[in-house]
PDB file of C-alpha atoms in Angstrom:
ATOM      1  CA  UNK A   9      25.983  48.483  -3.397  1.00  0.00           C
ATOM      2  CA  UNK A  10      22.685  48.066  -5.230  1.00  0.00           C
ATOM      3  CA  UNK A  11      21.357  45.267  -3.095  1.00  0.00           C
ATOM      4  CA  UNK A  12      17.947  44.158  -4.558  1.00  0.00           C
ATOM      5  CA  UNK A  13      16.784  45.668  -7.834  1.00  0.00           C
ATOM      6  CA  UNK A  14      13.105  45.256  -8.901  1.00  0.00           C
ATOM      7  CA  UNK A  15      11.662  46.198 -12.295  1.00  0.00           C
ATOM      8  CA  UNK A  16       9.376  47.732 -13.346  1.00  0.00           C
ATOM      9  CA  UNK A  17       8.715  50.212 -10.454  1.00  0.00           C
ATOM     10  CA  UNK A  18       5.102  50.498 -11.600  1.00  0.00           C
ATOM     11  CA  UNK A  19       2.894  48.922 -14.263  1.00  0.00           C
ATOM     12  CA  UNK A  20      -0.658  48.956 -15.438  1.00  0.00           C
ATOM     13  CA  UNK A  21      -1.806  45.812 -17.007  1.00  0.00           C
ATOM     14  CA  UNK A  22      -4.931  44.658 -18.729  1.00  0.00           C
ATOM     15  CA  UNK A  23      -6.678  41.587 -17.303  1.00  0.00           C
ATOM     16  CA  UNK A  24      -5.684  38.415 -19.224  1.00  0.00           C
ATOM     17  CA  UNK A  25      -2.264  39.678 -20.137  1.00  0.00           C
ATOM     18  CA  UNK A  26       0.910  38.124 -18.899  1.00  0.00           C
ATOM     19  CA  UNK A  27       3.571  40.023 -16.977  1.00  0.00           C
ATOM     20  CA  UNK A  28       7.029  39.208 -15.537  1.00  0.00           C
ATOM     21  CA  UNK A  29       8.391  41.205 -12.537  1.00  0.00           C
ATOM     22  CA  UNK A  30      12.066  41.070 -12.383  1.00  0.00           C
ATOM     23  CA  UNK A  31      14.169  40.782  -9.323  1.00  0.00           C
ATOM     24  CA  UNK A  32      18.085  40.680  -9.152  1.00  0.00           C
ATOM     25  CA  UNK A  33      20.298  40.707  -6.188  1.00  0.00           C
ATOM     26  CA  UNK A  34      24.015  41.376  -5.994  1.00  0.00           C
ATOM     27  CA  UNK A  35      24.714  40.048  -2.523  1.00  0.00           C
ATOM     28  CA  UNK A  36      25.144  36.342  -3.481  1.00  0.00           C
ATOM     29  CA  UNK A  37      22.263  35.398  -1.039  1.00  0.00           C
ATOM     30  CA  UNK A  38      21.163  31.817  -1.226  1.00  0.00           C
ATOM     31  CA  UNK A  39      17.413  32.538  -0.424  1.00  0.00           C
ATOM     32  CA  UNK A  40      15.030  34.729  -2.301  1.00  0.00           C
ATOM     33  CA  UNK A  41      11.377  35.587  -1.755  1.00  0.00           C
ATOM     34  CA  UNK A  42       8.352  37.264  -3.385  1.00  0.00           C
ATOM     35  CA  UNK A  43       5.786  38.852  -1.135  1.00  0.00           C
ATOM     36  CA  UNK A  44       2.735  40.953  -1.988  1.00  0.00           C
ATOM     37  CA  UNK A  45       1.504  43.760   0.222  1.00  0.00           C
ATOM     38  CA  UNK A  46      -2.161  44.668   0.481  1.00  0.00           C
ATOM     39  CA  UNK A  47      -3.928  47.090   2.691  1.00  0.00           C
ATOM     40  CA  UNK A  48      -5.059  45.457   5.941  1.00  0.00           C
ATOM     41  CA  UNK A  49      -3.423  42.087   4.959  1.00  0.00           C
ATOM     42  CA  UNK A  50       0.091  42.909   5.567  1.00  0.00           C
ATOM     43  CA  UNK A  51       2.851  40.914   3.644  1.00  0.00           C
ATOM     44  CA  UNK A  52       1.962  37.596   2.288  1.00  0.00           C
ATOM     45  CA  UNK A  53       4.433  35.165   0.786  1.00  0.00           C
ATOM     46  CA  UNK A  54       3.839  34.126  -2.834  1.00  0.00           C
ATOM     47  CA  UNK A  55       6.830  31.872  -3.676  1.00  0.00           C
ATOM     48  CA  UNK A  56      10.437  31.475  -2.327  1.00  0.00           C
ATOM     49  CA  UNK A  57      13.593  29.846  -3.262  1.00  0.00           C
ATOM     50  CA  UNK A  58      16.090  28.603  -0.725  1.00  0.00           C
ATOM     51  CA  UNK A  59      18.877  28.067  -3.315  1.00  0.00           C
ATOM     52  CA  UNK A  60      19.352  28.222  -7.150  1.00  0.00           C
ATOM     53  CA  UNK A  61      17.415  25.518  -8.834  1.00  0.00           C
ATOM     54  CA  UNK A  62      14.727  25.014  -6.125  1.00  0.00           C
ATOM     55  CA  UNK A  63      11.472  26.866  -5.428  1.00  0.00           C
ATOM     56  CA  UNK A  64       8.631  26.492  -3.003  1.00  0.00           C
ATOM     57  CA  UNK A  65       5.121  27.793  -2.581  1.00  0.00           C
ATOM     58  CA  UNK A  66       4.103  30.310  -0.086  1.00  0.00           C
ATOM     59  CA  UNK A  67       0.795  31.360   1.448  1.00  0.00           C
ATOM     60  CA  UNK A  68      -0.782  32.752  -1.901  1.00  0.00           C
ATOM     61  CA  UNK A  69       0.862  31.107  -4.815  1.00  0.00           C
ATOM     62  CA  UNK A  70      -2.105  30.591  -7.141  1.00  0.00           C
ATOM     63  CA  UNK A  71      -1.733  32.565 -10.411  1.00  0.00           C
ATOM     64  CA  UNK A  72       1.963  33.050 -10.064  1.00  0.00           C
ATOM     65  CA  UNK A  73       5.064  31.187 -11.112  1.00  0.00           C
ATOM     66  CA  UNK A  74       8.735  31.677 -10.342  1.00  0.00           C
ATOM     67  CA  UNK A  75      12.031  30.245 -11.548  1.00  0.00           C
ATOM     68  CA  UNK A  76      15.549  30.340 -10.083  1.00  0.00           C
ATOM     69  CA  UNK A  77      17.946  29.469 -12.821  1.00  0.00           C
ATOM     70  CA  UNK A  78      20.974  31.241 -11.026  1.00  0.00           C
ATOM     71  CA  UNK A  79      21.719  32.789  -7.622  1.00  0.00           C
ATOM     72  CA  UNK A  80      21.058  36.392  -8.618  1.00  0.00           C
ATOM     73  CA  UNK A  81      17.713  36.315 -10.454  1.00  0.00           C
ATOM     74  CA  UNK A  82      14.338  35.400  -9.250  1.00  0.00           C
ATOM     75  CA  UNK A  83      11.564  36.538 -11.745  1.00  0.00           C
ATOM     76  CA  UNK A  84       7.881  36.309 -10.806  1.00  0.00           C
ATOM     77  CA  UNK A  85       5.469  35.633 -13.682  1.00  0.00           C
ATOM     78  CA  UNK A  86       1.739  36.276 -13.851  1.00  0.00           C
ATOM     79  CA  UNK A  87       0.524  34.129 -16.700  1.00  0.00           C
ATOM     80  CA  UNK A  88      -2.941  35.657 -17.076  1.00  0.00           C
ATOM     81  CA  UNK A  89      -3.458  38.637 -14.748  1.00  0.00           C
ATOM     82  CA  UNK A  90      -6.649  39.255 -12.886  1.00  0.00           C
ATOM     83  CA  UNK A  91      -7.696  42.389 -10.982  1.00  0.00           C
ATOM     84  CA  UNK A  92      -7.265  40.732  -7.586  1.00  0.00           C
ATOM     85  CA  UNK A  93      -3.507  40.577  -8.394  1.00  0.00           C
ATOM     86  CA  UNK A  94      -3.470  44.368  -8.115  1.00  0.00           C
ATOM     87  CA  UNK A  95      -0.902  44.833  -5.387  1.00  0.00           C
ATOM     88  CA  UNK A  96       2.610  46.015  -4.492  1.00  0.00           C
ATOM     89  CA  UNK A  97       5.076  43.242  -4.995  1.00  0.00           C
ATOM     90  CA  UNK A  98       8.260  43.047  -2.911  1.00  0.00           C
ATOM     91  CA  UNK A  99      11.258  40.838  -3.711  1.00  0.00           C
ATOM     92  CA  UNK A 100      13.582  40.011  -0.801  1.00  0.00           C
ATOM     93  CA  UNK A 101      16.798  37.886  -0.100  1.00  0.00           C
ATOM     94  CA  UNK A 102      18.618  36.498   2.740  1.00  0.00           C
ATOM     95  CA  UNK A 103      21.729  34.826   3.585  1.00  0.00           C
ATOM     96  CA  UNK A 104      19.899  31.888   4.922  1.00  0.00           C
ATOM     97  CA  UNK A 105      22.791  30.139   6.779  1.00  0.00           C
ATOM     98  CA  UNK A 106      21.595  29.052  10.177  1.00  0.00           C
ATOM     99  CA  UNK A 107      18.094  30.415   9.444  1.00  0.00           C
ATOM    100  CA  UNK A 108      18.960  33.551  11.379  1.00  0.00           C
ATOM    101  CA  UNK A 109      19.665  35.970   8.522  1.00  0.00           C
ATOM    102  CA  UNK A 110      17.475  39.028   8.094  1.00  0.00           C
ATOM    103  CA  UNK A 111      15.715  39.703   4.798  1.00  0.00           C
ATOM    104  CA  UNK A 112      16.761  42.491   2.484  1.00  0.00           C
ATOM    105  CA  UNK A 113      14.033  44.029   0.499  1.00  0.00           C
ATOM    106  CA  UNK A 114      13.750  45.623  -2.866  1.00  0.00           C
ATOM    107  CA  UNK A 115      11.809  48.920  -3.351  1.00  0.00           C
ATOM    108  CA  UNK A 116       8.750  47.221  -4.710  1.00  0.00           C
ATOM    109  CA  UNK A 117       6.829  46.960  -7.938  1.00  0.00           C
ATOM    110  CA  UNK A 118       3.345  48.450  -8.013  1.00  0.00           C
ATOM    111  CA  UNK A 119       0.998  46.471 -10.272  1.00  0.00           C
ATOM    112  CA  UNK A 120      -2.470  47.551 -11.222  1.00  0.00           C
ATOM    113  CA  UNK A 121      -4.583  45.076 -13.174  1.00  0.00           C
ATOM    114  CA  UNK A 122      -7.695  46.488 -14.951  1.00  0.00           C
TER     115      UNK A 122
ATOM    116  CA  UNK B   4       2.665  26.341  12.418  1.00  0.00           C
ATOM    117  CA  UNK B   5       4.132  29.765  13.042  1.00  0.00           C
ATOM    118  CA  UNK B   6       2.090  32.937  13.384  1.00  0.00           C
ATOM    119  CA  UNK B   7       2.461  36.485  14.606  1.00  0.00           C
ATOM    120  CA  UNK B   8      -0.068  39.027  15.685  1.00  0.00           C
ATOM    121  CA  UNK B   9       0.163  42.836  15.808  1.00  0.00           C
ATOM    122  CA  UNK B  10      -2.953  43.779  17.835  1.00  0.00           C
ATOM    123  CA  UNK B  11      -2.889  47.470  16.999  1.00  0.00           C
ATOM    124  CA  UNK B  12      -3.431  48.867  13.444  1.00  0.00           C
ATOM    125  CA  UNK B  13      -2.419  52.227  14.469  1.00  0.00           C
ATOM    126  CA  UNK B  14      -0.474  53.754  17.290  1.00  0.00           C
ATOM    127  CA  UNK B  15      -0.282  57.496  17.959  1.00  0.00           C
ATOM    128  CA  UNK B  16       2.361  59.050  20.248  1.00  0.00           C
ATOM    129  CA  UNK B  17       3.585  62.546  20.947  1.00  0.00           C
ATOM    130  CA  UNK B  18       7.149  63.471  19.974  1.00  0.00           C
ATOM    131  CA  UNK B  19       9.473  62.955  22.953  1.00  0.00           C
ATOM    132  CA  UNK B  20       7.223  60.340  24.539  1.00  0.00           C
ATOM    133  CA  UNK B  21       8.131  56.707  24.792  1.00  0.00           C
ATOM    134  CA  UNK B  22       6.523  54.376  22.226  1.00  0.00           C
ATOM    135  CA  UNK B  23       5.494  50.687  22.217  1.00  0.00           C
ATOM    136  CA  UNK B  24       4.482  48.623  19.223  1.00  0.00           C
ATOM    137  CA  UNK B  25       3.106  45.289  20.319  1.00  0.00           C
ATOM    138  CA  UNK B  26       3.821  41.832  18.814  1.00  0.00           C
ATOM    139  CA  UNK B  27       2.870  38.451  20.019  1.00  0.00           C
ATOM    140  CA  UNK B  28       3.809  35.152  18.423  1.00  0.00           C
ATOM    141  CA  UNK B  29       2.966  31.436  18.276  1.00  0.00           C
ATOM    142  CA  UNK B  30       5.413  28.759  17.397  1.00  0.00           C
ATOM    143  CA  UNK B  31       5.985  25.044  18.144  1.00  0.00           C
ATOM    144  CA  UNK B  32       9.666  25.440  19.169  1.00  0.00           C
ATOM    145  CA  UNK B  33      11.938  28.319  19.834  1.00  0.00           C
ATOM    146  CA  UNK B  34      11.313  31.508  17.888  1.00  0.00           C
ATOM    147  CA  UNK B  35      13.572  33.744  15.755  1.00  0.00           C
ATOM    148  CA  UNK B  36      11.928  37.161  15.995  1.00  0.00           C
ATOM    149  CA  UNK B  37      12.395  40.268  13.705  1.00  0.00           C
ATOM    150  CA  UNK B  38      11.193  43.836  13.526  1.00  0.00           C
ATOM    151  CA  UNK B  39      11.091  45.701  10.217  1.00  0.00           C
ATOM    152  CA  UNK B  40      10.173  49.302   9.310  1.00  0.00           C
ATOM    153  CA  UNK B  41       8.659  50.566   6.115  1.00  0.00           C
ATOM    154  CA  UNK B  42       8.657  54.190   5.088  1.00  0.00           C
ATOM    155  CA  UNK B  43       6.250  55.393   2.462  1.00  0.00           C
ATOM    156  CA  UNK B  44       6.791  54.047  -0.975  1.00  0.00           C
ATOM    157  CA  UNK B  45       9.898  52.071   0.203  1.00  0.00           C
ATOM    158  CA  UNK B  46      10.722  48.511   0.845  1.00  0.00           C
ATOM    159  CA  UNK B  47      10.933  47.036   4.336  1.00  0.00           C
ATOM    160  CA  UNK B  48      14.145  47.753   6.316  1.00  0.00           C
ATOM    161  CA  UNK B  49      15.585  45.545   9.012  1.00  0.00           C
ATOM    162  CA  UNK B  50      15.529  47.006  12.537  1.00  0.00           C
ATOM    163  CA  UNK B  51      16.552  44.200  14.955  1.00  0.00           C
ATOM    164  CA  UNK B  52      16.270  40.583  15.767  1.00  0.00           C
ATOM    165  CA  UNK B  53      16.068  38.075  18.581  1.00  0.00           C
ATOM    166  CA  UNK B  54      17.784  34.749  18.191  1.00  0.00           C
ATOM    167  CA  UNK B  55      19.098  33.795  21.587  1.00  0.00           C
ATOM    168  CA  UNK B  56      20.656  35.300  24.603  1.00  0.00           C
ATOM    169  CA  UNK B  57      19.781  38.648  26.283  1.00  0.00           C
ATOM    170  CA  UNK B  58      16.017  39.259  26.257  1.00  0.00           C
ATOM    171  CA  UNK B  59      16.608  42.890  25.488  1.00  0.00           C
ATOM    172  CA  UNK B  60      17.642  43.520  21.915  1.00  0.00           C
ATOM    173  CA  UNK B  61      19.021  46.847  20.719  1.00  0.00           C
ATOM    174  CA  UNK B  62      18.653  47.785  16.972  1.00  0.00           C
ATOM    175  CA  UNK B  63      18.878  50.633  14.543  1.00  0.00           C
ATOM    176  CA  UNK B  64      17.652  54.167  15.090  1.00  0.00           C
ATOM    177  CA  UNK B  65      17.455  53.861  18.919  1.00  0.00           C
ATOM    178  CA  UNK B  66      14.856  51.048  18.869  1.00  0.00           C
ATOM    179  CA  UNK B  67      14.891  48.058  21.104  1.00  0.00           C
ATOM    180  CA  UNK B  68      12.655  45.070  21.689  1.00  0.00           C
ATOM    181  CA  UNK B  69      12.110  42.756  24.760  1.00  0.00           C
ATOM    182  CA  UNK B  70      11.595  39.049  24.171  1.00  0.00           C
ATOM    183  CA  UNK B  71       9.182  37.664  26.844  1.00  0.00           C
ATOM    184  CA  UNK B  72       8.891  33.875  26.473  1.00  0.00           C
ATOM    185  CA  UNK B  73       6.148  33.459  29.037  1.00  0.00           C
ATOM    186  CA  UNK B  74       3.861  36.097  27.389  1.00  0.00           C
ATOM    187  CA  UNK B  75       5.009  35.057  23.923  1.00  0.00           C
ATOM    188  CA  UNK B  76       5.624  38.649  23.073  1.00  0.00           C
ATOM    189  CA  UNK B  77       8.314  40.766  21.330  1.00  0.00           C
ATOM    190  CA  UNK B  78       7.245  44.348  21.743  1.00  0.00           C
ATOM    191  CA  UNK B  79       9.145  47.168  19.985  1.00  0.00           C
ATOM    192  CA  UNK B  80      10.084  50.160  22.107  1.00  0.00           C
ATOM    193  CA  UNK B  81      11.833  53.519  21.916  1.00  0.00           C
ATOM    194  CA  UNK B  82      12.403  55.819  24.950  1.00  0.00           C
ATOM    195  CA  UNK B  83      11.740  59.027  23.039  1.00  0.00           C
ATOM    196  CA  UNK B  84       9.812  59.066  19.790  1.00  0.00           C
ATOM    197  CA  UNK B  85      10.755  61.311  16.827  1.00  0.00           C
ATOM    198  CA  UNK B  86       8.469  62.520  14.083  1.00  0.00           C
ATOM    199  CA  UNK B  87      10.768  60.742  11.613  1.00  0.00           C
ATOM    200  CA  UNK B  88       9.790  57.493  13.300  1.00  0.00           C
ATOM    201  CA  UNK B  89       6.400  57.647  11.757  1.00  0.00           C
ATOM    202  CA  UNK B  90       6.138  54.623   9.522  1.00  0.00           C
ATOM    203  CA  UNK B  91       4.709  51.158   9.156  1.00  0.00           C
ATOM    204  CA  UNK B  92       6.183  48.551  11.473  1.00  0.00           C
ATOM    205  CA  UNK B  93       6.178  44.819  10.913  1.00  0.00           C
ATOM    206  CA  UNK B  94       6.882  41.996  13.268  1.00  0.00           C
ATOM    207  CA  UNK B  95       8.001  38.615  11.855  1.00  0.00           C
ATOM    208  CA  UNK B  96       8.755  35.140  13.200  1.00  0.00           C
ATOM    209  CA  UNK B  97      10.438  31.995  12.167  1.00  0.00           C
ATOM    210  CA  UNK B  98      10.137  28.656  14.213  1.00  0.00           C
ATOM    211  CA  UNK B  99      13.470  27.055  14.961  1.00  0.00           C
ATOM    212  CA  UNK B 100      11.875  23.641  14.600  1.00  0.00           C
ATOM    213  CA  UNK B 101      10.388  24.407  11.152  1.00  0.00           C
ATOM    214  CA  UNK B 102      13.770  24.273   9.405  1.00  0.00           C
ATOM    215  CA  UNK B 103      14.540  26.750   6.592  1.00  0.00           C
ATOM    216  CA  UNK B 104      11.079  28.098   6.081  1.00  0.00           C
ATOM    217  CA  UNK B 105      10.353  31.685   5.269  1.00  0.00           C
ATOM    218  CA  UNK B 106       9.547  34.403   7.787  1.00  0.00           C
ATOM    219  CA  UNK B 107       5.907  34.876   8.678  1.00  0.00           C
ATOM    220  CA  UNK B 108       5.021  38.623   8.973  1.00  0.00           C
ATOM    221  CA  UNK B 109       2.315  40.269  10.934  1.00  0.00           C
ATOM    222  CA  UNK B 110      -0.195  42.688   9.316  1.00  0.00           C
ATOM    223  CA  UNK B 111       1.707  45.793  10.387  1.00  0.00           C
ATOM    224  CA  UNK B 112       1.189  48.697  12.796  1.00  0.00           C
ATOM    225  CA  UNK B 113       1.209  52.211  11.555  1.00  0.00           C
ATOM    226  CA  UNK B 114       3.016  54.548  13.989  1.00  0.00           C
ATOM    227  CA  UNK B 115       2.218  58.257  13.834  1.00  0.00           C
ATOM    228  CA  UNK B 116       4.414  60.534  16.011  1.00  0.00           C
ATOM    229  CA  UNK B 117       2.816  63.952  16.404  1.00  0.00           C
ATOM    230  CA  UNK B 118       4.979  67.064  16.911  1.00  0.00           C
TER     231      UNK B 118
END
């Protein structure tokens, strides 16, 4: 079972360029999430979606957008990248029924903005 | 608002010794508490969770955690550490009263088990 698939694994991007990080899950989970991980700051939530067709803002949403057209896909777009968006990005999903489901994480996408 | 604190950035322990990774939380209602582990260059993996019931929760790889409501803590423990336990550990919380809001993670604690 693939679980959560993220692409690309790693990317170097020039500042000002746009970039979409892809995330696909095959577990039919309702909820999906995007986190960024930075040294000393832990995991911070960027955006989330509790079900297809809905999205919400997390702790650090500025500079990022998401869409949830279907259950399986949850892409994260940087419209105009800045160096402070250099980070490791993790997509996650959960079967959110009863709010007790654990998160399943992808392997991450390492983004460097120069 | 919900929050979680991991007071130690780094924990060092000798192989075979017991280990504890600390976590405290703050919620308005009752907490759902989770522990995750991250190995180098990998995503986070679920270890265990407390929802309700027995305060001692057993999880993967021999780990367990004790929920202490009076101390608002959920420390991760293992009786005998292995070198392979060396990783980054994250505590996370969700407030039962907050509805279907995402988990809030701590900043992580790096565990080093020395042979």
